[in-house]
Structures are given as structure tokens and as C-alpha cells.
Amino acid sequence: MRTLISTAFISLDGVVEGPGGEPGYRNSGWTFKDVEFVPEAYEIKEREQQEATAILMGRVSYEAFSPVWPDMAEFARYKTMPKYVVSTTLTDDALVSDWGETTILRSLDEVTALKETEGGPIIVHGSATLNQALSDAGLIDRYHLLVYPLLLGAGKRLFSSTDKDTQKLKLVEHAVYSNGLQMQVFDVVR
């Protein structure tokens, strides 16, 4: 069974929306506008590229990343990695041609089937709505969180407000940086 890793820039109050300056969001760019840059805090992002063997994302994140990430040197490894987009509306003709192999998955059952294939870890970038559905379905195995010392109030959250049984997590790695950023890695306890 492949490990499904959710990675997120997240405010202390759980908001994950618009961290990189995407247009149209109330607090767009909060990861770099409001917190001093400390390079060592982002080491986990390089490690994720080295460890992951595939990327999973929702349609909205795919549409935000696919025009930009293929040409970014800092995401070069992701260009050659298989990508999976969970969407009921995206069509094959809407996929970009310069970002490597991309497969559209139509349901969480198809995500479950992907997890059962041979291969290494699958990383989930962005995709707040997808993350909520994956978490609620018990499909996420690990969380890589960079927690920012900000309270953003409004915005999409990483975790849903669904009434569900307690899901226990085990902290397996953590660090605190001079700018107040915290790196937290949790395994989901089964």
C-alpha cells in the first residue's frame, strides 16, 4: 500500500487558502507577505520532492499549478513525476502538455485503488476540498504541515467540520524556526 502524504502551508487557525499569492483570495500570499523568510524552514519541501513518486491534487489546484510549476526550477522533479487529478469535471483536453503524465481520477474509490498499486509515496499539494474528503475517508497516512504564526480568519481550511470519529495522530518530527514557523509531521494512527 502506498503512503498518501498531505502537505500544507497552514495558518494557526487552519486556513490553507491562497498561500502563494493566487489571485482572488482575501489573504492571498500570506506565506511570504506576513512572515519573514527563513530558508531552513522549507527544507521539508525539497525532501518531499525527493521522496514522493507521484502527485495527487484536485482540479482547482491543478488549474493553478499546471500553468506555472512546469517551468519553475524549484519544482523540476515534479515535472517528470506522474500526476493524478481528482475531478468529476476536468477533461483530458484541458490537461497541459508540458508537465508530464497526468491521469484524471473520478472518485475516492479510484484514489483508494491508486494507493493499492506498487510504488512509493504520493504527495497531495494544495487541494483543500480534496484534502478534506481524503481525510474524512481515512485515506491520508501522513501530514507534513508548515504552521504559520498567523490567524487568518476566513478561508478554506485543511480539515472539514464533518462530525466523525476521533482520528489519532502521532507526531514523528517537528521543528520551530526563528520566524515562529513550526514544521510538524504527523502519522495517522490506524
mmCIF file with all atom_site columns, C-alpha atoms in Angstrom:
data_model
loop_
_atom_site.group_PDB
_atom_site.id
_atom_site.type_symbol
_atom_site.label_atom_id
_atom_site.label_alt_id
_atom_site.label_comp_id
_atom_site.label_asym_id
_atom_site.label_entity_id
_atom_site.label_seq_id
_atom_site.pdbx_PDB_ins_code
_atom_site.Cartn_x
_atom_site.Cartn_y
_atom_site.Cartn_z
_atom_site.occupancy
_atom_site.B_iso_or_equiv
_atom_site.pdbx_formal_charge
_atom_site.auth_seq_id
_atom_site.auth_comp_id
_atom_site.auth_asym_id
_atom_site.auth_atom_id
_atom_site.pdbx_PDB_model_num
ATOM 1   C CA . MET A 1 1   ? 0.000   0.000  0.000   1.00 0.00 ? 1   MET A CA 1
ATOM 2   C CA . ARG A 1 2   ? 1.392   3.397  -0.998  1.00 0.00 ? 2   ARG A CA 1
ATOM 3   C CA . THR A 1 3   ? 1.629   6.180  1.576   1.00 0.00 ? 3   THR A CA 1
ATOM 4   C CA . LEU A 1 4   ? -0.564  9.218  0.925   1.00 0.00 ? 4   LEU A CA 1
ATOM 5   C CA . ILE A 1 5   ? 1.037   12.391 2.327   1.00 0.00 ? 5   ILE A CA 1
ATOM 6   C CA . SER A 1 6   ? -0.861  15.655 2.682   1.00 0.00 ? 6   SER A CA 1
ATOM 7   C CA . THR A 1 7   ? 1.481   18.648 2.650   1.00 0.00 ? 7   THR A CA 1
ATOM 8   C CA . ALA A 1 8   ? 0.245   22.113 3.522   1.00 0.00 ? 8   ALA A CA 1
ATOM 9   C CA . PHE A 1 9   ? 1.135   25.652 4.412   1.00 0.00 ? 9   PHE A CA 1
ATOM 10  C CA . ILE A 1 10  ? -1.399  26.300 7.155   1.00 0.00 ? 10  ILE A CA 1
ATOM 11  C CA . SER A 1 11  ? -2.238  29.197 9.459   1.00 0.00 ? 11  SER A CA 1
ATOM 12  C CA . LEU A 1 12  ? -2.605  28.539 13.162  1.00 0.00 ? 12  LEU A CA 1
ATOM 13  C CA . ASP A 1 13  ? -6.382  28.676 12.724  1.00 0.00 ? 13  ASP A CA 1
ATOM 14  C CA . GLY A 1 14  ? -6.326  26.053 9.956   1.00 0.00 ? 14  GLY A CA 1
ATOM 15  C CA . VAL A 1 15  ? -6.584  28.171 6.787   1.00 0.00 ? 15  VAL A CA 1
ATOM 16  C CA . VAL A 1 16  ? -4.753  26.853 3.714   1.00 0.00 ? 16  VAL A CA 1
ATOM 17  C CA . GLU A 1 17  ? -6.280  29.061 1.016   1.00 0.00 ? 17  GLU A CA 1
ATOM 18  C CA . GLY A 1 18  ? -4.130  31.327 -1.187  1.00 0.00 ? 18  GLY A CA 1
ATOM 19  C CA . PRO A 1 19  ? -0.721  30.872 0.462   1.00 0.00 ? 19  PRO A CA 1
ATOM 20  C CA . GLY A 1 20  ? 1.359   31.665 -2.625  1.00 0.00 ? 20  GLY A CA 1
ATOM 21  C CA . GLY A 1 21  ? -0.294  34.794 -3.943  1.00 0.00 ? 21  GLY A CA 1
ATOM 22  C CA . GLU A 1 22  ? -3.008  33.233 -6.082  1.00 0.00 ? 22  GLU A CA 1
ATOM 23  C CA . PRO A 1 23  ? -5.419  35.966 -7.200  1.00 0.00 ? 23  PRO A CA 1
ATOM 24  C CA . GLY A 1 24  ? -8.930  36.267 -5.830  1.00 0.00 ? 24  GLY A CA 1
ATOM 25  C CA . TYR A 1 25  ? -8.357  35.222 -2.216  1.00 0.00 ? 25  TYR A CA 1
ATOM 26  C CA . ARG A 1 26  ? -8.822  37.504 0.785   1.00 0.00 ? 26  ARG A CA 1
ATOM 27  C CA . ASN A 1 27  ? -5.390  36.823 2.334   1.00 0.00 ? 27  ASN A CA 1
ATOM 28  C CA . SER A 1 28  ? -3.537  35.821 -0.834  1.00 0.00 ? 28  SER A CA 1
ATOM 29  C CA . GLY A 1 29  ? 0.228   35.496 -0.370  1.00 0.00 ? 29  GLY A CA 1
ATOM 30  C CA . TRP A 1 30  ? 0.181   35.241 3.415   1.00 0.00 ? 30  TRP A CA 1
ATOM 31  C CA . THR A 1 31  ? 3.165   32.852 3.490   1.00 0.00 ? 31  THR A CA 1
ATOM 32  C CA . PHE A 1 32  ? 5.572   35.478 2.200   1.00 0.00 ? 32  PHE A CA 1
ATOM 33  C CA . LYS A 1 33  ? 3.883   38.819 2.935   1.00 0.00 ? 33  LYS A CA 1
ATOM 34  C CA . ASP A 1 34  ? 3.382   38.401 6.643   1.00 0.00 ? 34  ASP A CA 1
ATOM 35  C CA . VAL A 1 35  ? 6.202   36.139 7.864   1.00 0.00 ? 35  VAL A CA 1
ATOM 36  C CA . GLU A 1 36  ? 9.957   36.633 7.476   1.00 0.00 ? 36  GLU A CA 1
ATOM 37  C CA . PHE A 1 37  ? 11.574  34.099 5.099   1.00 0.00 ? 37  PHE A CA 1
ATOM 38  C CA . VAL A 1 38  ? 13.836  31.605 6.865   1.00 0.00 ? 38  VAL A CA 1
ATOM 39  C CA . PRO A 1 39  ? 15.314  29.139 4.304   1.00 0.00 ? 39  PRO A CA 1
ATOM 40  C CA . GLU A 1 40  ? 15.780  26.223 6.701   1.00 0.00 ? 40  GLU A CA 1
ATOM 41  C CA . ALA A 1 41  ? 12.039  26.117 7.379   1.00 0.00 ? 41  ALA A CA 1
ATOM 42  C CA . TYR A 1 42  ? 11.460  24.956 3.796   1.00 0.00 ? 42  TYR A CA 1
ATOM 43  C CA . GLU A 1 43  ? 13.897  22.029 3.818   1.00 0.00 ? 43  GLU A CA 1
ATOM 44  C CA . ILE A 1 44  ? 10.932  19.689 4.074   1.00 0.00 ? 44  ILE A CA 1
ATOM 45  C CA . LYS A 1 45  ? 9.693   20.899 0.666   1.00 0.00 ? 45  LYS A CA 1
ATOM 46  C CA . GLU A 1 46  ? 12.915  19.714 -1.018  1.00 0.00 ? 46  GLU A CA 1
ATOM 47  C CA . ARG A 1 47  ? 12.715  16.424 0.876   1.00 0.00 ? 47  ARG A CA 1
ATOM 48  C CA . GLU A 1 48  ? 9.118   15.914 -0.314  1.00 0.00 ? 48  GLU A CA 1
ATOM 49  C CA . GLN A 1 49  ? 10.228  16.169 -3.946  1.00 0.00 ? 49  GLN A CA 1
ATOM 50  C CA . GLN A 1 50  ? 12.966  13.607 -3.362  1.00 0.00 ? 50  GLN A CA 1
ATOM 51  C CA . GLU A 1 51  ? 10.728  11.119 -1.516  1.00 0.00 ? 51  GLU A CA 1
ATOM 52  C CA . ALA A 1 52  ? 7.472   11.405 -3.483  1.00 0.00 ? 52  ALA A CA 1
ATOM 53  C CA . THR A 1 53  ? 6.858   9.247  -6.539  1.00 0.00 ? 53  THR A CA 1
ATOM 54  C CA . ALA A 1 54  ? 3.560   10.832 -7.640  1.00 0.00 ? 54  ALA A CA 1
ATOM 55  C CA . ILE A 1 55  ? 1.459   13.958 -7.060  1.00 0.00 ? 55  ILE A CA 1
ATOM 56  C CA . LEU A 1 56  ? -2.264  13.957 -6.282  1.00 0.00 ? 56  LEU A CA 1
ATOM 57  C CA . MET A 1 57  ? -4.333  17.136 -6.450  1.00 0.00 ? 57  MET A CA 1
ATOM 58  C CA . GLY A 1 58  ? -7.817  18.438 -7.008  1.00 0.00 ? 58  GLY A CA 1
ATOM 59  C CA . ARG A 1 59  ? -8.949  20.248 -10.138 1.00 0.00 ? 59  ARG A CA 1
ATOM 60  C CA . VAL A 1 60  ? -8.661  23.771 -8.721  1.00 0.00 ? 60  VAL A CA 1
ATOM 61  C CA . SER A 1 61  ? -5.066  23.194 -7.578  1.00 0.00 ? 61  SER A CA 1
ATOM 62  C CA . TYR A 1 62  ? -4.192  21.535 -10.887 1.00 0.00 ? 62  TYR A CA 1
ATOM 63  C CA . GLU A 1 63  ? -5.542  24.555 -12.757 1.00 0.00 ? 63  GLU A CA 1
ATOM 64  C CA . ALA A 1 64  ? -3.463  26.866 -10.511 1.00 0.00 ? 64  ALA A CA 1
ATOM 65  C CA . PHE A 1 65  ? -0.218  24.844 -10.585 1.00 0.00 ? 65  PHE A CA 1
ATOM 66  C CA . SER A 1 66  ? -0.131  23.483 -14.162 1.00 0.00 ? 66  SER A CA 1
ATOM 67  C CA . PRO A 1 67  ? 0.482   26.819 -15.928 1.00 0.00 ? 67  PRO A CA 1
ATOM 68  C CA . VAL A 1 68  ? 3.298   27.740 -13.519 1.00 0.00 ? 68  VAL A CA 1
ATOM 69  C CA . TRP A 1 69  ? 5.074   24.751 -11.958 1.00 0.00 ? 69  TRP A CA 1
ATOM 70  C CA . PRO A 1 70  ? 6.340   23.077 -15.177 1.00 0.00 ? 70  PRO A CA 1
ATOM 71  C CA . ASP A 1 71  ? 8.773   25.964 -15.768 1.00 0.00 ? 71  ASP A CA 1
ATOM 72  C CA . MET A 1 72  ? 9.855   26.509 -12.150 1.00 0.00 ? 72  MET A CA 1
ATOM 73  C CA . ALA A 1 73  ? 13.350  25.216 -11.355 1.00 0.00 ? 73  ALA A CA 1
ATOM 74  C CA . GLU A 1 74  ? 12.414  24.611 -7.712  1.00 0.00 ? 74  GLU A CA 1
ATOM 75  C CA . PHE A 1 75  ? 9.761   22.096 -8.852  1.00 0.00 ? 75  PHE A CA 1
ATOM 76  C CA . ALA A 1 76  ? 11.839  20.390 -11.562 1.00 0.00 ? 76  ALA A CA 1
ATOM 77  C CA . ARG A 1 77  ? 11.483  16.892 -10.082 1.00 0.00 ? 77  ARG A CA 1
ATOM 78  C CA . TYR A 1 78  ? 7.690   17.199 -10.109 1.00 0.00 ? 78  TYR A CA 1
ATOM 79  C CA . LYS A 1 79  ? 7.739   17.740 -13.884 1.00 0.00 ? 79  LYS A CA 1
ATOM 80  C CA . THR A 1 80  ? 8.723   14.121 -14.537 1.00 0.00 ? 80  THR A CA 1
ATOM 81  C CA . MET A 1 81  ? 6.589   12.604 -11.794 1.00 0.00 ? 81  MET A CA 1
ATOM 82  C CA . PRO A 1 82  ? 3.170   11.071 -12.591 1.00 0.00 ? 82  PRO A CA 1
ATOM 83  C CA . LYS A 1 83  ? 0.323   13.373 -11.614 1.00 0.00 ? 83  LYS A CA 1
ATOM 84  C CA . TYR A 1 84  ? -3.230  12.424 -10.666 1.00 0.00 ? 84  TYR A CA 1
ATOM 85  C CA . VAL A 1 85  ? -6.078  14.930 -10.585 1.00 0.00 ? 85  VAL A CA 1
ATOM 86  C CA . VAL A 1 86  ? -9.284  14.062 -8.746  1.00 0.00 ? 86  VAL A CA 1
ATOM 87  C CA . SER A 1 87  ? -12.156 15.724 -10.593 1.00 0.00 ? 87  SER A CA 1
ATOM 88  C CA . THR A 1 88  ? -15.604 14.940 -11.917 1.00 0.00 ? 88  THR A CA 1
ATOM 89  C CA . THR A 1 89  ? -15.479 17.852 -14.370 1.00 0.00 ? 89  THR A CA 1
ATOM 90  C CA . LEU A 1 90  ? -11.929 18.110 -15.770 1.00 0.00 ? 90  LEU A CA 1
ATOM 91  C CA . THR A 1 91  ? -11.488 16.705 -19.276 1.00 0.00 ? 91  THR A CA 1
ATOM 92  C CA . ASP A 1 92  ? -8.385  15.244 -20.915 1.00 0.00 ? 92  ASP A CA 1
ATOM 93  C CA . ASP A 1 93  ? -8.241  18.093 -23.427 1.00 0.00 ? 93  ASP A CA 1
ATOM 94  C CA . ALA A 1 94  ? -7.874  20.560 -20.511 1.00 0.00 ? 94  ALA A CA 1
ATOM 95  C CA . LEU A 1 95  ? -4.612  18.934 -19.358 1.00 0.00 ? 95  LEU A CA 1
ATOM 96  C CA . VAL A 1 96  ? -1.365  20.783 -20.090 1.00 0.00 ? 96  VAL A CA 1
ATOM 97  C CA . SER A 1 97  ? 1.106   19.071 -22.405 1.00 0.00 ? 97  SER A CA 1
ATOM 98  C CA . ASP A 1 98  ? 4.363   20.214 -20.777 1.00 0.00 ? 98  ASP A CA 1
ATOM 99  C CA . TRP A 1 99  ? 4.037   18.728 -17.284 1.00 0.00 ? 99  TRP A CA 1
ATOM 100 C CA . GLY A 1 100 ? 4.416   15.010 -17.865 1.00 0.00 ? 100 GLY A CA 1
ATOM 101 C CA . GLU A 1 101 ? 1.980   12.165 -17.445 1.00 0.00 ? 101 GLU A CA 1
ATOM 102 C CA . THR A 1 102 ? -1.347  13.216 -15.884 1.00 0.00 ? 102 THR A CA 1
ATOM 103 C CA . THR A 1 103 ? -4.288  10.943 -15.118 1.00 0.00 ? 103 THR A CA 1
ATOM 104 C CA . ILE A 1 104 ? -7.763  12.092 -14.105 1.00 0.00 ? 104 ILE A CA 1
ATOM 105 C CA . LEU A 1 105 ? -9.372  10.142 -11.268 1.00 0.00 ? 105 LEU A CA 1
ATOM 106 C CA . ARG A 1 106 ? -13.137 10.471 -10.944 1.00 0.00 ? 106 ARG A CA 1
ATOM 107 C CA . SER A 1 107 ? -13.706 9.271  -7.360  1.00 0.00 ? 107 SER A CA 1
ATOM 108 C CA . LEU A 1 108 ? -12.195 8.468  -3.981  1.00 0.00 ? 108 LEU A CA 1
ATOM 109 C CA . ASP A 1 109 ? -12.558 4.799  -4.909  1.00 0.00 ? 109 ASP A CA 1
ATOM 110 C CA . GLU A 1 110 ? -10.064 5.449  -7.698  1.00 0.00 ? 110 GLU A CA 1
ATOM 111 C CA . VAL A 1 111 ? -7.734  7.124  -5.170  1.00 0.00 ? 111 VAL A CA 1
ATOM 112 C CA . THR A 1 112 ? -8.041  4.012  -2.982  1.00 0.00 ? 112 THR A CA 1
ATOM 113 C CA . ALA A 1 113 ? -7.158  1.851  -5.999  1.00 0.00 ? 113 ALA A CA 1
ATOM 114 C CA . LEU A 1 114 ? -4.135  4.087  -6.735  1.00 0.00 ? 114 LEU A CA 1
ATOM 115 C CA . LYS A 1 115 ? -2.919  3.653  -3.147  1.00 0.00 ? 115 LYS A CA 1
ATOM 116 C CA . GLU A 1 116 ? -3.075  -0.119 -3.641  1.00 0.00 ? 116 GLU A CA 1
ATOM 117 C CA . THR A 1 117 ? -0.665  -0.040 -6.615  1.00 0.00 ? 117 THR A CA 1
ATOM 118 C CA . GLU A 1 118 ? 3.092   -0.622 -6.437  1.00 0.00 ? 118 GLU A CA 1
ATOM 119 C CA . GLY A 1 119 ? 5.238   2.431  -5.858  1.00 0.00 ? 119 GLY A CA 1
ATOM 120 C CA . GLY A 1 120 ? 6.362   4.953  -3.307  1.00 0.00 ? 120 GLY A CA 1
ATOM 121 C CA . PRO A 1 121 ? 4.688   7.861  -1.535  1.00 0.00 ? 121 PRO A CA 1
ATOM 122 C CA . ILE A 1 122 ? 2.048   10.037 -3.188  1.00 0.00 ? 122 ILE A CA 1
ATOM 123 C CA . ILE A 1 123 ? 2.090   13.713 -2.180  1.00 0.00 ? 123 ILE A CA 1
ATOM 124 C CA . VAL A 1 124 ? -1.034  15.887 -2.069  1.00 0.00 ? 124 VAL A CA 1
ATOM 125 C CA . HIS A 1 125 ? -0.355  19.591 -2.749  1.00 0.00 ? 125 HIS A CA 1
ATOM 126 C CA . GLY A 1 126 ? -2.924  22.359 -2.229  1.00 0.00 ? 126 GLY A CA 1
ATOM 127 C CA . SER A 1 127 ? -6.390  20.938 -2.781  1.00 0.00 ? 127 SER A CA 1
ATOM 128 C CA . ALA A 1 128 ? -8.282  21.940 0.368   1.00 0.00 ? 128 ALA A CA 1
ATOM 129 C CA . THR A 1 129 ? -11.556 20.317 -0.697  1.00 0.00 ? 129 THR A CA 1
ATOM 130 C CA . LEU A 1 130 ? -9.789  17.116 -1.775  1.00 0.00 ? 130 LEU A CA 1
ATOM 131 C CA . ASN A 1 131 ? -7.778  17.023 1.472   1.00 0.00 ? 131 ASN A CA 1
ATOM 132 C CA . GLN A 1 132 ? -10.976 17.231 3.490   1.00 0.00 ? 132 GLN A CA 1
ATOM 133 C CA . ALA A 1 133 ? -12.562 14.379 1.527   1.00 0.00 ? 133 ALA A CA 1
ATOM 134 C CA . LEU A 1 134 ? -9.409  12.232 1.758   1.00 0.00 ? 134 LEU A CA 1
ATOM 135 C CA . SER A 1 135 ? -9.132  12.822 5.498   1.00 0.00 ? 135 SER A CA 1
ATOM 136 C CA . ASP A 1 136 ? -12.818 12.114 6.117   1.00 0.00 ? 136 ASP A CA 1
ATOM 137 C CA . ALA A 1 137 ? -12.471 8.862  4.128   1.00 0.00 ? 137 ALA A CA 1
ATOM 138 C CA . GLY A 1 138 ? -9.400  7.801  6.142   1.00 0.00 ? 138 GLY A CA 1
ATOM 139 C CA . LEU A 1 139 ? -7.116  7.808  3.095   1.00 0.00 ? 139 LEU A CA 1
ATOM 140 C CA . ILE A 1 140 ? -4.359  10.133 4.355   1.00 0.00 ? 140 ILE A CA 1
ATOM 141 C CA . ASP A 1 141 ? -1.433  8.392  6.053   1.00 0.00 ? 141 ASP A CA 1
ATOM 142 C CA . ARG A 1 142 ? 0.804   11.357 6.928   1.00 0.00 ? 142 ARG A CA 1
ATOM 143 C CA . TYR A 1 143 ? 0.633   15.135 7.261   1.00 0.00 ? 143 TYR A CA 1
ATOM 144 C CA . HIS A 1 144 ? 3.536   17.494 6.536   1.00 0.00 ? 144 HIS A CA 1
ATOM 145 C CA . LEU A 1 145 ? 2.482   20.852 7.950   1.00 0.00 ? 145 LEU A CA 1
ATOM 146 C CA . LEU A 1 146 ? 4.268   24.185 7.943   1.00 0.00 ? 146 LEU A CA 1
ATOM 147 C CA . VAL A 1 147 ? 2.247   26.084 10.531  1.00 0.00 ? 147 VAL A CA 1
ATOM 148 C CA . TYR A 1 148 ? 2.432   29.875 10.252  1.00 0.00 ? 148 TYR A CA 1
ATOM 149 C CA . PRO A 1 149 ? 2.025   32.102 13.320  1.00 0.00 ? 149 PRO A CA 1
ATOM 150 C CA . LEU A 1 150 ? -0.989  33.834 11.797  1.00 0.00 ? 150 LEU A CA 1
ATOM 151 C CA . LEU A 1 151 ? -4.715  33.868 12.425  1.00 0.00 ? 151 LEU A CA 1
ATOM 152 C CA . LEU A 1 152 ? -6.318  34.474 9.031   1.00 0.00 ? 152 LEU A CA 1
ATOM 153 C CA . GLY A 1 153 ? -9.963  34.075 9.987   1.00 0.00 ? 153 GLY A CA 1
ATOM 154 C CA . ALA A 1 154 ? -11.782 33.411 6.734   1.00 0.00 ? 154 ALA A CA 1
ATOM 155 C CA . GLY A 1 155 ? -10.652 30.940 4.085   1.00 0.00 ? 155 GLY A CA 1
ATOM 156 C CA . LYS A 1 156 ? -10.706 27.286 3.147   1.00 0.00 ? 156 LYS A CA 1
ATOM 157 C CA . ARG A 1 157 ? -9.471  25.028 5.898   1.00 0.00 ? 157 ARG A CA 1
ATOM 158 C CA . LEU A 1 158 ? -7.380  21.882 5.691   1.00 0.00 ? 158 LEU A CA 1
ATOM 159 C CA . PHE A 1 159 ? -9.763  19.866 7.848   1.00 0.00 ? 159 PHE A CA 1
ATOM 160 C CA . SER A 1 160 ? -13.514 19.559 7.404   1.00 0.00 ? 160 SER A CA 1
ATOM 161 C CA . SER A 1 161 ? -16.089 20.228 10.089  1.00 0.00 ? 161 SER A CA 1
ATOM 162 C CA . THR A 1 162 ? -17.696 16.831 9.468   1.00 0.00 ? 162 THR A CA 1
ATOM 163 C CA . ASP A 1 163 ? -18.889 15.058 12.593  1.00 0.00 ? 163 ASP A CA 1
ATOM 164 C CA . LYS A 1 164 ? -16.700 11.944 12.591  1.00 0.00 ? 164 LYS A CA 1
ATOM 165 C CA . ASP A 1 165 ? -14.883 9.651  14.952  1.00 0.00 ? 165 ASP A CA 1
ATOM 166 C CA . THR A 1 166 ? -11.630 10.846 16.503  1.00 0.00 ? 166 THR A CA 1
ATOM 167 C CA . GLN A 1 167 ? -8.616  10.327 14.264  1.00 0.00 ? 167 GLN A CA 1
ATOM 168 C CA . LYS A 1 168 ? -5.444  9.919  16.305  1.00 0.00 ? 168 LYS A CA 1
ATOM 169 C CA . LEU A 1 169 ? -2.154  11.329 15.011  1.00 0.00 ? 169 LEU A CA 1
ATOM 170 C CA . LYS A 1 170 ? 1.413   10.605 16.127  1.00 0.00 ? 170 LYS A CA 1
ATOM 171 C CA . LEU A 1 171 ? 3.951   13.441 15.959  1.00 0.00 ? 171 LEU A CA 1
ATOM 172 C CA . VAL A 1 172 ? 7.031   11.937 14.282  1.00 0.00 ? 172 VAL A CA 1
ATOM 173 C CA . GLU A 1 173 ? 9.042   15.086 13.509  1.00 0.00 ? 173 GLU A CA 1
ATOM 174 C CA . HIS A 1 174 ? 8.895   18.741 14.470  1.00 0.00 ? 174 HIS A CA 1
ATOM 175 C CA . ALA A 1 175 ? 10.916  21.930 14.455  1.00 0.00 ? 175 ALA A CA 1
ATOM 176 C CA . VAL A 1 176 ? 10.400  25.568 15.384  1.00 0.00 ? 176 VAL A CA 1
ATOM 177 C CA . TYR A 1 177 ? 12.121  28.352 13.437  1.00 0.00 ? 177 TYR A CA 1
ATOM 178 C CA . SER A 1 178 ? 13.227  31.868 14.368  1.00 0.00 ? 178 SER A CA 1
ATOM 179 C CA . ASN A 1 179 ? 10.291  33.443 12.484  1.00 0.00 ? 179 ASN A CA 1
ATOM 180 C CA . GLY A 1 180 ? 7.729   31.481 14.534  1.00 0.00 ? 180 GLY A CA 1
ATOM 181 C CA . LEU A 1 181 ? 7.041   28.943 11.796  1.00 0.00 ? 181 LEU A CA 1
ATOM 182 C CA . GLN A 1 182 ? 6.571   25.367 13.002  1.00 0.00 ? 182 GLN A CA 1
ATOM 183 C CA . MET A 1 183 ? 7.171   22.219 10.975  1.00 0.00 ? 183 MET A CA 1
ATOM 184 C CA . GLN A 1 184 ? 5.030   19.306 12.154  1.00 0.00 ? 184 GLN A CA 1
ATOM 185 C CA . VAL A 1 185 ? 4.986   15.826 10.654  1.00 0.00 ? 185 VAL A CA 1
ATOM 186 C CA . PHE A 1 186 ? 2.209   13.529 11.852  1.00 0.00 ? 186 PHE A CA 1
ATOM 187 C CA . ASP A 1 187 ? 1.494   9.904  11.011  1.00 0.00 ? 187 ASP A CA 1
ATOM 188 C CA . VAL A 1 188 ? -2.134  8.839  11.133  1.00 0.00 ? 188 VAL A CA 1
ATOM 189 C CA . VAL A 1 189 ? -2.545  6.087  13.720  1.00 0.00 ? 189 VAL A CA 1
ATOM 190 C CA . ARG A 1 190 ? -4.627  3.191  12.433  1.00 0.00 ? 190 ARG A CA 1
#
